[in-house]
Amino acid sequence: MSHSSLPVQQGLYDPRHEHDACGVGFVAHIKGKQSHGMICQGLQILKNLTHRGAVGADPLAGDGAGILIQIPDAFLRKSCAAQGISLPVVGKYGVGMLFLPRDAAARAACEQVIVDKIAAEGQVLLGWRDVPVDNGSLGESVKAVEPFVRQVFIGSGSNCADVDSFERKLFVIRKIAEHAVRGLPNEQGRGFYIPSFSARTIVYKGMLLADQVGKYYLDLQDESMVSALALVHQRFSTNTFPSWDLAHPFRLIAHNGEINTLRSNVNWMTARHAAMSSRLLGADLEKLWPLIVEGQSDSACFDNALELLVAGGYSLPHAMMLLIPEAWAGNPLMDEERRAFYEYHAALMEPWDGPAAVAFTDGRMIGATLDRNGLRPARYLITEDDLVLMASEMGVLDIPQSKIVKKWRLQPGKMFLIDLEAGRIIDDAELKQQLATAKPYREWIEKSRYFLDDLPSVDIKKSLLDTSLLDTQQAFGYSQEDIKFILAPMAAAGEEATGSMGNDATLPVLSDKNKVLYSYFKQLFAQVTNPPIDPIREEIVMSLTSFIGPKPNLLGIDETDPPLRLEVHQPVLSNEDLAKLRDISTLTQGRYKALVLDITYPAAEGAAGCEGAIKALSAAADRAVADGYNVLILSDRAISSVRVAIPALLACAGVHHHLVREGLRTSTGLVVDSGSVRETHHFALLAGYGAEAICPWLAYETIAAMSDYLPAGLSNKDANKRFIKAINKGLLKVMSKMGISTYQSYCGGQIFEAIGLNADFVSQYFTGTATQIEGIGLHEVAEEAMRIHQAAFGNDPVLSNALEAGGEYAYRVRGEEHMWTPDVVAKLQHATRSNNGQAYKEYAKLINDQTQHMKTLRGLFEIKPAGAPVPLAEVEPAKEIVKRFATGAMSLGSISTEAHTALAIAMNRIGGKSNTGEGGEDPMRFKSIKGGEKLSEIIGKGRIEADLTLLPGDSLRSKIKQVASGRFGVTAEYLASADQIQIKMAQGAKPGEGGQLPGHKVSEYIAKLRFAIPGVGLISPPPHHDIYSIEDLAQLIHDLKNANPHASISVKLVSEVGVGTVAAGVAKAKADHITVAGHDGGTGASPLSSIKHAGTPWELGLAEAQQTLVLNRLRGRIVLQVDGQLKTGRDVLIGALLGADEFGFATAPLVVEGCIMMRKCHLNTCPVGVATQDPELRKKFTGQPEHVVNYFFFVAEEVREYMAQIGIRKFDDLIGRSELLDAKHVIAHWKAKGLDFSKIFHQPDVPVSVARRHAEEQDHGLTQALDHRLIAEAMPALESKLPVIIEGRIRNVNRTVGAMLSHEVAKRYGQTGLPNDTITVKLQGTAGQSFGAFLAHGITLELSGEGNDYVGKGLCGGRIVVLPPKECNIVAEENIIVGNTVLYGATSGECYFRGVAGERFAVRNSGAIAVVEGLGDHGCEYMTGGIVVVLGQTGRNFAAGMSGGIAYVLDEDGGFEHRCNLAMVQLEPIPDEAAASDLGEVETHGRVHFNHLAKADEQVLRDMVSAHLRYTNSIRAQDILNNWARYLPKFVKVMPTEYRRALQEVAAEQTKQLEAV
Amino acid sequence: MGKITGFMEFRRLSEHSLPVAERLKNYQEFIPRLTDQQTSVQGSRCMDCGIPFCTTGCPVNNIIPDWNDLVYRGNWKQALDVLHSTNNFPEFTGRICPAPCEAACTLTINDDAVGIKSIEHAIIDKGWEEGWVTPQPAQTKTGKKIAVVGSGPAGLACAQQLARVGHDVVVFEKNDRIGGLLRYGIPDFKLEKSHIDRRMEQMRAEGVKFRVNQHIGVQVSAQKLKDEFDAVILTGGAEQPRDLPVPGRELQGVHFAMEFLPQQNRIVAGDVVPDQIKATGKHVVVIGGGDTGSDCVGTSNRQGAASVTQFEVMPRPPEQENKPLIWPYWPMKLRSSSSHEEGCQRDWAVATKELTGKNGKIEKLHAVRVEWKDGKMQEVPGSEIEMKADLVLLAMGFVSPMQQILEAFGVEKDGRGNAKAVTDGAGYYQTSVNKVFAAGDMRRGQSLVVWAIREGRQAARAVDEYLMGSSSLPL
């Protein structure tokens, strides 16, 4: 029996992909005063964080919760005495909190281990105590795995001088006991777990709901149980499998967030084993290994690492700074000493990177820190009676406002600490100052550091090539496309090339072509459980610095001789750099020694020689390390007609893992010098498998020889520089896709999965990488490399004077196979235009029959009959089946108005659904159609270039409204018009990335729909700035459900390994609908490397999602949709059998509309008017809704024919029947024959009663919404526009207040809403998240108290005022008033916040105006419109990606310029009124059109400050107005340059029109 | 991709023909290639489609977007390499191909196609001008001997490919000059014969041997070839013309086109042809509306015919096809050749009923209008036509290869009398007889030069594979 019912790995489900996130909080008494009240308050926080956790299929089963407190001596003494155990004085005994097996024999075995280990380490066993519990309230599924909870008491042995050394011993005992229990026979140790084992702290936790912790553990109710601190945690996990161990807190921490770099961190910890030593731990250090056991959560691993550091002598805050450093590299504001501290420690350890709010304590001090990008919320307050409360949100404890003396938040990378022994709070500055000056870090660095760049250059041999360039390129598998699409754009412009229309080429493992090993790997990306980063706009957190060479002893904290460090600013080495590295011994006077290891071997040995060559290489690496070489360069420059290269990736990963296993990896650096490397994906892979730096030597040779493709006059040196720049940008993008900000953490991180490589091969050379369908192994990999080599040096006449065609990015006759061929396109268009079923059948046959050329996984599937065939007439009619069809999310902007509306009309005609895409929707399209109208009459004359006539009953409305990270045009009205609201977490073409609509595509119409300015480019950020974790997604789902209670909420995911657990989490986050998109789909523009190398086929993602949802018993509440290059009825059938209820199509309907796969969408030159905004080209659009209707009916009819054949009448009966699928038995292909689809076809072993398809509805809990009351009281306003005033209290559990009320307004009055101040709501208290979300015009929310995160999200006309309560004595402008990500995606309306806001204020604001008295980092990011006035300090990176709108910032200390990101904006003083009118400022005329900026800057500013005063009684505002002349010069105007240009153009246009009149 | 917006900026520029009066004076080609500058601009119109429909529209799968781009960038030499990588004889196709590639060009959907053929023409002509077309002899010889029977485009392409991978190739031709249809079927004004001669020079340098006046199966026994060679490829074309079985067919002045056209080519080549069939001063009626018919029209006009009339039994095709349902496939539509511009009456849906004359010489042609219903022809009552005719040229296509040669080798035939062989999968291009292959019109029936080149190339690979176990020749 186990305390975890986490299933074993099965099918595509793998427990290691589980994620969690959560709410975290603590209370502490600064002076260390212990009380029982502290524990009660901790438990109360938990209850009030309930909404941050989740429940699964069993409503009584939460995801786990717990509390960590100080050792309650009095209570334990009393309880022990009752059992005859006598405890020594505090500090002389420790308590082990144990989860033990319920089986008596197993329990006895585990206990015996504890007893033995205590003795072995020289400590004293004092006794055991059964912990009393009440499991009456536990759910059945939880009870089934409930542990036997006991405490063990250990007395300090004579070998422990003090509490610290005793604590270290306890740590050692715990580790060795854990190791020993794992080794017990007959799985007796299964279910054994030690929540805590300490002389200072104790943890009570379990698979409990937040409010069950205090009920379950009776100890906690005892009044004599006291503590000066209580750290609590409520978990939200992506599964429903009860697991007692995974609940937080751990021994030292409770974590809210996700460690994205976990794989790398764990690997590097393992790699350090041999090189680590500690004076404090001495011989005990060795006993700790394995330090981090596989299969734990990220937080548990982090806790393990932290424990080691603390045991090794680091103070708790010091260790935290090492693990989660601030972004120091590009921060000019950081003081020199602190930077040196971080810089020094960077060489010791790579950051544990990812969104993280970590609360930590050792019982003597308690504190918290935040990740470098501030991706989790952490707010705190301090009361006059020395209470500190820190939590994910405020309002979790009811503390009288009058007692509060400070309200603040943790800022990105910052820490705060309460030293209970010293009785005071140590703030970030003081704490870090103290640590930073403890050692002469700067001096040490200067003494020990080499920058490769700064070393003197050495001569390099001019000609590196022995063989011809062409042969060499061919030997590494270069194609013409590598030159044209990959290298040319990079060398010419420093940019990776862009493409469009997805990837329809054959999977490498199915290809007849010889592929390079790189192509078998797919990049992983963050979705839902952690956010991607924007590496361009949030560059300040990114770093490509790489350390080459051995890693220092992590625990060498007492060493005074600083370890050497060899650094590069970025990991792409030039030939010159590599020459320096080869010569490093000379350059560093022998301190570094480099050895080149040749990775080629005799071609005569054939593929069979590869294995031996790798073994020899590993042996050579061992020898080299033994001989003191500390930089190993793996090089394939020796390639020739008689020497073939081991694929560099294989050599790199092989050596890396070999050295890790041998414990030697941190003794040397690993550098790859390979001709095979040419695109970002290659660099990323080598980095991911251990390369600290990479020299792409053949890429340089190639660039030198491709002047044809480069601008005239570009020197070779500059071309190389641009190439490196492009690769750097690409690497940042690949890293940030997974939310990783430093190369150092990415290195060795293995953020990839393999498709088509067998598990043996992967586990040997790419240890720990996921591979799900088996495939080729070492022999085939070597054989493929050998074939490439042979072709290069063979007699092939086609290759005699040219490279292979390639054909990956565009169809080429001799190139790679594609799904979309000329015949496929032609047949589909002919069939649908003439409604010719026979032609459709020819089309479908071309797609479905892949016997000649295999292209997709599903092409290799066979469909087995479920029974005897049934007559076609008895099969569910096509008109029912087509209702399951939807078109993909293609925005008006990416495709033309004509193409977009034609799809909507068609889908509405068949009862399916079309999707707006992320560009808003014209309210004109909601109109009902009588029939006979022209499209142009509805949309507007100048806006339609190819008109069409509408039929009665037609509708132009897209039933699915997309909500993407850009939030363009997302208003209450838009949401109210939806049947389904789709949250785009990722898109198939470029998962984990943002997008950009270039200015030339932003027409007047598109600008109007997106609340933007024509001609100004629009950025979609990579992350949704209100979704950094799963509970954030739950919040957004809740917001949208409130904004339209009748719409189903959909979440769009992209297939990758682990998408199943994400889907389960999304289901628990209350989504109604999940889309799993394949990697191959995607119509939009995207970097080529993303099109090709991110995401996996939908067959895998869909099957994993289905299996995981069924296993979690969540499948029934979800509608599961699949999309990604679905083309035929067979595709639909296979999708259904693998678990899909619904089906999305994008490329095929576009082809039906006339798309001919030009793949030039990103150039705006679509010659058939589909994917362009050029009016001339749009005239050429010939698509008709009828054609699309024909297509979907053909598909449905094809499905019916299959259903009849296999004997299934109802579509529902197909769903999830993966047992009807089998692999084709005839696969003879030399690569494909190793594939194994059994994991895809796996059926979870659950009772038949568990739903396998959509069968029930989610309970969104909307009935509890405060808005019901507001709506009831606002009825006179809603129905008769009569003003109403509503008053009341609000708590943090009242979330999304105002959204449902706004829905009622939008339903009745659209975007116009109600007249100003029709509904006024005055509230007191602390608002829950998303206060005033999507607030409609005519509603004012006035909050006296404070707001949490997401205030005014999507504000669309309403007014929000937040001010501190009268009774609160704090100085408003020095305290926080609202949380993070306020006004995200606001389109209009106004806000006044009397106090300071958190990070990312007004992100993606496109029209709202706001006044605030200070704000955090990344303010006004991606803003495109509106006005923000800041009457105080801003954080860093203000105005990043800001392309529109204006900000006025009061810059009293003159430092604003350093905190502002000047990439897209200019700073200027505010002209006074007189000057402005003289100058004829652009915004002084003609601007009424956009917003109320028809006045001069000064007037606008003054009006806004006056309004702020009026609404909030701000003393700050009063002071400024009183001293206007003194303050005005201190205001800085932030003006986006693009915006200014566009405004000037608009003004010129208006002047011209006026003159014409 | 040339210029991103090239197709929006530049119009199609067709090659400019010399004025009719000028060109009728002789038998020389009258379409000069585009200038380098013009070609470059035309190349920029190419959109480098994600799916280049032109490439699959082209039977030899010319990699059109690539060379369009290369000429746009002025990289002519490389453009020539790319062109030659799929097509042995672009100077032939660049002149006489009907350009199915252009019908498949994405621009034709709603605009004028890229001038692919004219660009091909310019690339290869420039290549010859610059001396870039040089022999590519094999590095090593295989010692295998191969006979190619028939020296038309299929045979030549096949021979060149095989020689380049080191086989010893001998081309047998029954006529006195190499070239087959190219030499004697196509008039000089469309394809000057020096182009063939130049290629022969190149091929000789690559090791190909040419034997003329060798009628296999007649002068030389099939067995002898089979004995002496490791493989034999039959590329004899489809020379059996379709006849007109009407009363009066036997009259003097009624000739197959292939009796008429070769004689003029011989004259141009400097031969003496006694009793040449000439159109000079005559009322000429050409029966058959295809390319051969056109050639008869053009030749007749050059000879100074009094009038030229061309009949086609099929109905007049539409001026413009139903593009949405046909593109990118080859459309049936009204096509007018350069010969038609030179003076000709054309009529459609006309069936010849009878030929009458005096003294055994043709004088009149009697025909009737027909209607087509469900693929069946019906005469229209009362629509009889009678017209004066001194010379009637039958250009109604070709029904099959000459049968002697197939019979001599004893190869199995398909229903239409062609040599039976498949074009992909196992044993492709192999006939039923061991080591005997067939390609071109002899296998597929009457077709285009470009199809002959394709088959010749593919058959070469098949033979190479057959002989060597594998082949590096492209498909």
PDB file of C-alpha atoms in Angstrom, chain A residues 480 484-485 504 708-710 795-798 800-801 805 809-814 820-827 829-831 833-834 1154 1156-1160 1163-1169 1174 1176-1177 1180-1181, chain B residues 1 4-5 7-8 47-53 55-56 60-61 63 65-66 69-70 73 75 78 81-82 85-87 106-107 109-111 136 139-140 161 165 323-329 457 472-475:
ATOM      1  CA  GLN A 480      19.728  24.029 -50.706  1.00  0.00           C
ATOM      2  CA  LYS A 484      18.303  29.780 -48.797  1.00  0.00           C
ATOM      3  CA  PHE A 485      15.970  29.617 -45.803  1.00  0.00           C
ATOM      4  CA  ASP A 504       3.062  19.044 -43.598  1.00  0.00           C
ATOM      5  CA  ASP A 708      24.897  35.801 -53.816  1.00  0.00           C
ATOM      6  CA  TYR A 709      22.438  35.697 -51.008  1.00  0.00           C
ATOM      7  CA  LEU A 710      23.906  38.517 -49.004  1.00  0.00           C
ATOM      8  CA  ASN A 795      28.900   9.734 -57.815  1.00  0.00           C
ATOM      9  CA  ASP A 796      25.377  11.031 -57.668  1.00  0.00           C
ATOM     10  CA  PRO A 797      25.157  13.376 -60.657  1.00  0.00           C
ATOM     11  CA  VAL A 798      22.426  15.444 -58.997  1.00  0.00           C
ATOM     12  CA  SER A 800      27.796  16.699 -58.365  1.00  0.00           C
ATOM     13  CA  ASN A 801      27.257  20.422 -58.591  1.00  0.00           C
ATOM     14  CA  ALA A 805      16.905  20.133 -52.797  1.00  0.00           C
ATOM     15  CA  TYR A 809      10.029  24.172 -46.146  1.00  0.00           C
ATOM     16  CA  ALA A 810       8.521  24.118 -49.614  1.00  0.00           C
ATOM     17  CA  TYR A 811       7.449  21.269 -51.814  1.00  0.00           C
ATOM     18  CA  ARG A 812      10.219  20.127 -54.133  1.00  0.00           C
ATOM     19  CA  VAL A 813      10.038  17.279 -56.580  1.00  0.00           C
ATOM     20  CA  ARG A 814      13.202  15.624 -55.359  1.00  0.00           C
ATOM     21  CA  TRP A 820      -0.216  18.912 -49.461  1.00  0.00           C
ATOM     22  CA  THR A 821       0.862  18.117 -52.974  1.00  0.00           C
ATOM     23  CA  PRO A 822      -0.246  19.783 -56.195  1.00  0.00           C
ATOM     24  CA  ASP A 823      -2.746  17.013 -56.813  1.00  0.00           C
ATOM     25  CA  VAL A 824      -4.130  17.126 -53.299  1.00  0.00           C
ATOM     26  CA  VAL A 825      -4.741  20.864 -53.501  1.00  0.00           C
ATOM     27  CA  ALA A 826      -6.197  20.652 -56.995  1.00  0.00           C
ATOM     28  CA  LYS A 827      -8.503  17.738 -56.264  1.00  0.00           C
ATOM     29  CA  GLN A 829     -10.500  22.611 -54.772  1.00  0.00           C
ATOM     30  CA  HIS A 830     -12.173  21.010 -57.771  1.00  0.00           C
ATOM     31  CA  ALA A 831     -14.261  18.728 -55.575  1.00  0.00           C
ATOM     32  CA  ARG A 833     -16.125  24.018 -56.011  1.00  0.00           C
ATOM     33  CA  SER A 834     -18.186  21.661 -58.113  1.00  0.00           C
ATOM     34  CA  GLY A1154      -8.501  29.121 -52.655  1.00  0.00           C
ATOM     35  CA  ILE A1156      -2.634  27.188 -52.754  1.00  0.00           C
ATOM     36  CA  MET A1157      -0.038  26.825 -50.003  1.00  0.00           C
ATOM     37  CA  MET A1158       2.021  29.678 -51.268  1.00  0.00           C
ATOM     38  CA  ARG A1159       3.471  29.904 -47.742  1.00  0.00           C
ATOM     39  CA  LYS A1160       3.911  33.631 -48.034  1.00  0.00           C
ATOM     40  CA  LEU A1163       4.809  38.693 -46.662  1.00  0.00           C
ATOM     41  CA  ASN A1164       1.280  39.988 -47.246  1.00  0.00           C
ATOM     42  CA  THR A1165       1.527  38.878 -50.882  1.00  0.00           C
ATOM     43  CA  CYS A1166      -0.989  36.047 -50.930  1.00  0.00           C
ATOM     44  CA  PRO A1167      -1.927  35.975 -54.632  1.00  0.00           C
ATOM     45  CA  VAL A1168      -5.354  34.482 -54.012  1.00  0.00           C
ATOM     46  CA  GLY A1169      -6.500  37.033 -51.462  1.00  0.00           C
ATOM     47  CA  ASP A1174      -3.579  44.192 -49.658  1.00  0.00           C
ATOM     48  CA  GLU A1176      -5.610  44.608 -54.757  1.00  0.00           C
ATOM     49  CA  LEU A1177      -4.843  41.037 -53.828  1.00  0.00           C
ATOM     50  CA  LYS A1180      -8.700  38.058 -56.213  1.00  0.00           C
ATOM     51  CA  PHE A1181     -10.384  36.118 -53.439  1.00  0.00           C
TER      52      PHE A1181
ATOM     53  CA  MET B   1      12.065  34.021 -54.928  1.00  0.00           C
ATOM     54  CA  ILE B   4       8.683  39.445 -53.352  1.00  0.00           C
ATOM     55  CA  THR B   5       6.275  41.774 -55.073  1.00  0.00           C
ATOM     56  CA  PHE B   7       4.287  39.592 -59.757  1.00  0.00           C
ATOM     57  CA  MET B   8       2.379  42.659 -58.674  1.00  0.00           C
ATOM     58  CA  MET B  47       6.441  33.847 -56.430  1.00  0.00           C
ATOM     59  CA  ASP B  48       8.482  30.829 -55.353  1.00  0.00           C
ATOM     60  CA  CYS B  49       5.320  29.067 -54.295  1.00  0.00           C
ATOM     61  CA  GLY B  50       5.256  26.832 -51.243  1.00  0.00           C
ATOM     62  CA  ILE B  51       3.915  24.278 -53.674  1.00  0.00           C
ATOM     63  CA  PRO B  52       5.393  24.974 -57.096  1.00  0.00           C
ATOM     64  CA  PHE B  53       2.612  23.570 -59.230  1.00  0.00           C
ATOM     65  CA  THR B  55       7.246  21.754 -61.331  1.00  0.00           C
ATOM     66  CA  THR B  56       4.726  18.961 -61.302  1.00  0.00           C
ATOM     67  CA  VAL B  60      10.501  16.570 -66.591  1.00  0.00           C
ATOM     68  CA  ASN B  61       9.792  18.357 -63.305  1.00  0.00           C
ATOM     69  CA  ILE B  63      12.794  23.107 -60.869  1.00  0.00           C
ATOM     70  CA  PRO B  65      11.222  28.518 -59.137  1.00  0.00           C
ATOM     71  CA  ASP B  66      14.918  27.987 -58.564  1.00  0.00           C
ATOM     72  CA  ASP B  69      15.212  33.164 -58.932  1.00  0.00           C
ATOM     73  CA  LEU B  70      18.697  32.595 -60.256  1.00  0.00           C
ATOM     74  CA  ARG B  73      19.736  37.474 -59.431  1.00  0.00           C
ATOM     75  CA  ASN B  75      23.252  33.935 -61.714  1.00  0.00           C
ATOM     76  CA  GLN B  78      23.841  28.224 -61.925  1.00  0.00           C
ATOM     77  CA  ASP B  81      22.946  23.874 -64.049  1.00  0.00           C
ATOM     78  CA  VAL B  82      19.599  23.639 -62.320  1.00  0.00           C
ATOM     79  CA  SER B  85      19.663  18.823 -63.815  1.00  0.00           C
ATOM     80  CA  THR B  86      16.163  17.870 -64.921  1.00  0.00           C
ATOM     81  CA  ASN B  87      16.237  18.413 -68.649  1.00  0.00           C
ATOM     82  CA  THR B 106      -0.075  29.742 -59.721  1.00  0.00           C
ATOM     83  CA  LEU B 107      -0.240  33.127 -61.324  1.00  0.00           C
ATOM     84  CA  ILE B 109      -5.293  31.452 -61.478  1.00  0.00           C
ATOM     85  CA  ASN B 110      -6.031  35.111 -61.819  1.00  0.00           C
ATOM     86  CA  ASP B 111      -3.231  36.608 -63.886  1.00  0.00           C
ATOM     87  CA  GLN B 136      30.357  15.770 -69.037  1.00  0.00           C
ATOM     88  CA  GLN B 139      34.813   9.602 -64.627  1.00  0.00           C
ATOM     89  CA  THR B 140      34.902   5.843 -64.855  1.00  0.00           C
ATOM     90  CA  GLN B 161      22.146   9.908 -69.259  1.00  0.00           C
ATOM     91  CA  VAL B 165      27.291   7.259 -65.769  1.00  0.00           C
ATOM     92  CA  LYS B 323     -10.195  27.627 -64.464  1.00  0.00           C
ATOM     93  CA  PRO B 324     -11.526  26.948 -60.973  1.00  0.00           C
ATOM     94  CA  LEU B 325     -12.235  23.379 -61.992  1.00  0.00           C
ATOM     95  CA  ILE B 326      -9.242  22.775 -64.211  1.00  0.00           C
ATOM     96  CA  TRP B 327      -6.199  24.594 -62.931  1.00  0.00           C
ATOM     97  CA  PRO B 328      -3.461  23.371 -62.439  1.00  0.00           C
ATOM     98  CA  TYR B 329      -4.159  20.714 -65.028  1.00  0.00           C
ATOM     99  CA  ARG B 457      15.790   9.893 -68.552  1.00  0.00           C
ATOM    100  CA  SER B 472      22.598   7.529 -58.999  1.00  0.00           C
ATOM    101  CA  LEU B 473      20.674   8.865 -61.973  1.00  0.00           C
ATOM    102  CA  PRO B 474      17.751  11.042 -60.935  1.00  0.00           C
ATOM    103  CA  LEU B 475      14.219  10.018 -61.636  1.00  0.00           C
TER     104      LEU B 475
END
